[in-house]
């Protein structure tokens, strides 16, 4: 929740992929809805990357983030919320 009010319908964020072990992407979307085909952030192995995004929240204020990485790779994720929209 991070202090985001329950009336928020979208958030402004900085999304980061940290120390991925393989190439991949992060997809962000309202929880409970189908994942979009477009990613919010693409990365390669060992590459720390960041991207700003405006993301819609679900009706109950939830956000889903899916990591897709080639093979059995891993990635650390950071999400910094800079604001919200009601």
mmCIF file of C-alpha atoms in Angstrom:
data_model
loop_
_atom_site.group_PDB
_atom_site.id
_atom_site.type_symbol
_atom_site.label_atom_id
_atom_site.label_comp_id
_atom_site.label_asym_id
_atom_site.label_seq_id
_atom_site.Cartn_x
_atom_site.Cartn_y
_atom_site.Cartn_z
ATOM 1 C CA UNK A 1 0.000 0.000 0.000
ATOM 2 C CA UNK A 2 2.924 2.332 0.696
ATOM 3 C CA UNK A 3 0.667 5.243 1.667
ATOM 4 C CA UNK A 4 -1.208 5.184 -1.636
ATOM 5 C CA UNK A 5 -4.881 5.998 -0.964
ATOM 6 C CA UNK A 6 -7.545 3.393 -1.731
ATOM 7 C CA UNK A 7 -9.089 5.885 -4.182
ATOM 8 C CA UNK A 8 -6.014 5.769 -6.466
ATOM 9 C CA UNK A 9 -6.712 4.377 -9.935
ATOM 10 C CA UNK A 10 -3.187 4.659 -11.394
ATOM 11 C CA UNK A 11 0.393 5.171 -10.180
ATOM 12 C CA UNK A 12 3.472 6.916 -11.549
ATOM 13 C CA UNK A 13 6.468 4.642 -10.971
ATOM 14 C CA UNK A 14 10.109 3.995 -11.709
ATOM 15 C CA UNK A 15 10.453 0.266 -12.444
ATOM 16 C CA UNK A 16 13.919 -1.330 -12.148
ATOM 17 C CA UNK A 17 15.383 -4.689 -13.120
ATOM 18 C CA UNK A 18 18.487 -5.428 -11.047
ATOM 19 C CA UNK A 19 21.160 -8.079 -11.738
ATOM 20 C CA UNK A 20 19.197 -10.320 -14.124
ATOM 21 C CA UNK A 21 20.859 -13.650 -14.909
ATOM 22 C CA UNK A 22 19.288 -13.799 -18.381
ATOM 23 C CA UNK A 23 17.604 -11.651 -20.996
ATOM 24 C CA UNK A 24 13.955 -10.857 -20.427
ATOM 25 C CA UNK A 25 11.302 -8.289 -19.632
ATOM 26 C CA UNK A 26 8.915 -7.017 -16.975
ATOM 27 C CA UNK A 27 5.219 -6.582 -17.733
ATOM 28 C CA UNK A 28 3.018 -4.489 -15.411
ATOM 29 C CA UNK A 29 -0.797 -4.428 -15.481
ATOM 30 C CA UNK A 30 -3.885 -4.203 -13.250
ATOM 31 C CA UNK A 31 -4.123 -7.376 -11.139
ATOM 32 C CA UNK A 32 -6.875 -9.756 -12.226
ATOM 33 C CA UNK A 33 -6.801 -8.651 -15.867
ATOM 34 C CA UNK A 34 -5.070 -10.325 -18.821
ATOM 35 C CA UNK A 35 -1.397 -9.413 -19.183
ATOM 36 C CA UNK A 36 -0.676 -7.069 -22.097
ATOM 37 C CA UNK A 37 1.607 -8.135 -24.923
ATOM 38 C CA UNK A 38 3.843 -5.071 -24.504
ATOM 39 C CA UNK A 39 6.477 -5.013 -21.761
ATOM 40 C CA UNK A 40 7.211 -2.114 -19.423
ATOM 41 C CA UNK A 41 10.973 -2.842 -19.313
ATOM 42 C CA UNK A 42 13.367 -5.024 -21.328
ATOM 43 C CA UNK A 43 16.810 -6.151 -20.099
ATOM 44 C CA UNK A 44 19.759 -8.426 -20.885
ATOM 45 C CA UNK A 45 21.846 -10.547 -18.528
ATOM 46 C CA UNK A 46 23.774 -8.495 -15.983
ATOM 47 C CA UNK A 47 22.146 -5.238 -17.083
ATOM 48 C CA UNK A 48 20.485 -3.064 -14.434
ATOM 49 C CA UNK A 49 17.822 -0.956 -16.161
ATOM 50 C CA UNK A 50 15.096 1.483 -15.170
ATOM 51 C CA UNK A 51 12.005 2.879 -16.858
ATOM 52 C CA UNK A 52 9.311 5.361 -15.835
ATOM 53 C CA UNK A 53 5.709 4.302 -16.321
ATOM 54 C CA UNK A 54 2.127 5.293 -15.601
ATOM 55 C CA UNK A 55 0.321 2.115 -14.567
ATOM 56 C CA UNK A 56 -3.372 1.441 -14.085
ATOM 57 C CA UNK A 57 -4.454 -0.296 -10.875
ATOM 58 C CA UNK A 58 -7.229 -2.872 -10.562
ATOM 59 C CA UNK A 59 -10.597 -1.902 -9.087
ATOM 60 C CA UNK A 60 -9.316 -2.843 -5.615
ATOM 61 C CA UNK A 61 -5.998 -0.978 -6.110
ATOM 62 C CA UNK A 62 -3.716 -3.887 -6.997
ATOM 63 C CA UNK A 63 -0.903 -4.088 -9.548
ATOM 64 C CA UNK A 64 0.580 -7.246 -11.090
ATOM 65 C CA UNK A 65 4.153 -7.471 -12.396
ATOM 66 C CA UNK A 66 5.288 -10.472 -14.437
ATOM 67 C CA UNK A 67 8.955 -11.232 -15.075
ATOM 68 C CA UNK A 68 9.762 -13.256 -18.183
ATOM 69 C CA UNK A 69 13.382 -14.452 -18.350
ATOM 70 C CA UNK A 70 14.997 -16.886 -20.774
ATOM 71 C CA UNK A 71 15.866 -20.303 -19.346
ATOM 72 C CA UNK A 72 15.662 -20.520 -15.571
ATOM 73 C CA UNK A 73 16.994 -17.003 -14.985
ATOM 74 C CA UNK A 74 16.237 -14.669 -12.105
ATOM 75 C CA UNK A 75 15.944 -10.910 -11.657
ATOM 76 C CA UNK A 76 15.572 -8.565 -8.701
ATOM 77 C CA UNK A 77 12.831 -5.970 -9.035
ATOM 78 C CA UNK A 78 12.434 -2.525 -7.497
ATOM 79 C CA UNK A 79 9.336 -0.366 -7.846
ATOM 80 C CA UNK A 80 9.489 3.252 -6.703
ATOM 81 C CA UNK A 81 6.116 5.021 -6.616
ATOM 82 C CA UNK A 82 6.472 8.758 -7.221
ATOM 83 C CA UNK A 83 2.762 9.622 -7.325
ATOM 84 C CA UNK A 84 -0.784 8.474 -7.957
ATOM 85 C CA UNK A 85 -3.931 9.509 -9.761
ATOM 86 C CA UNK A 86 -7.452 9.326 -8.332
#
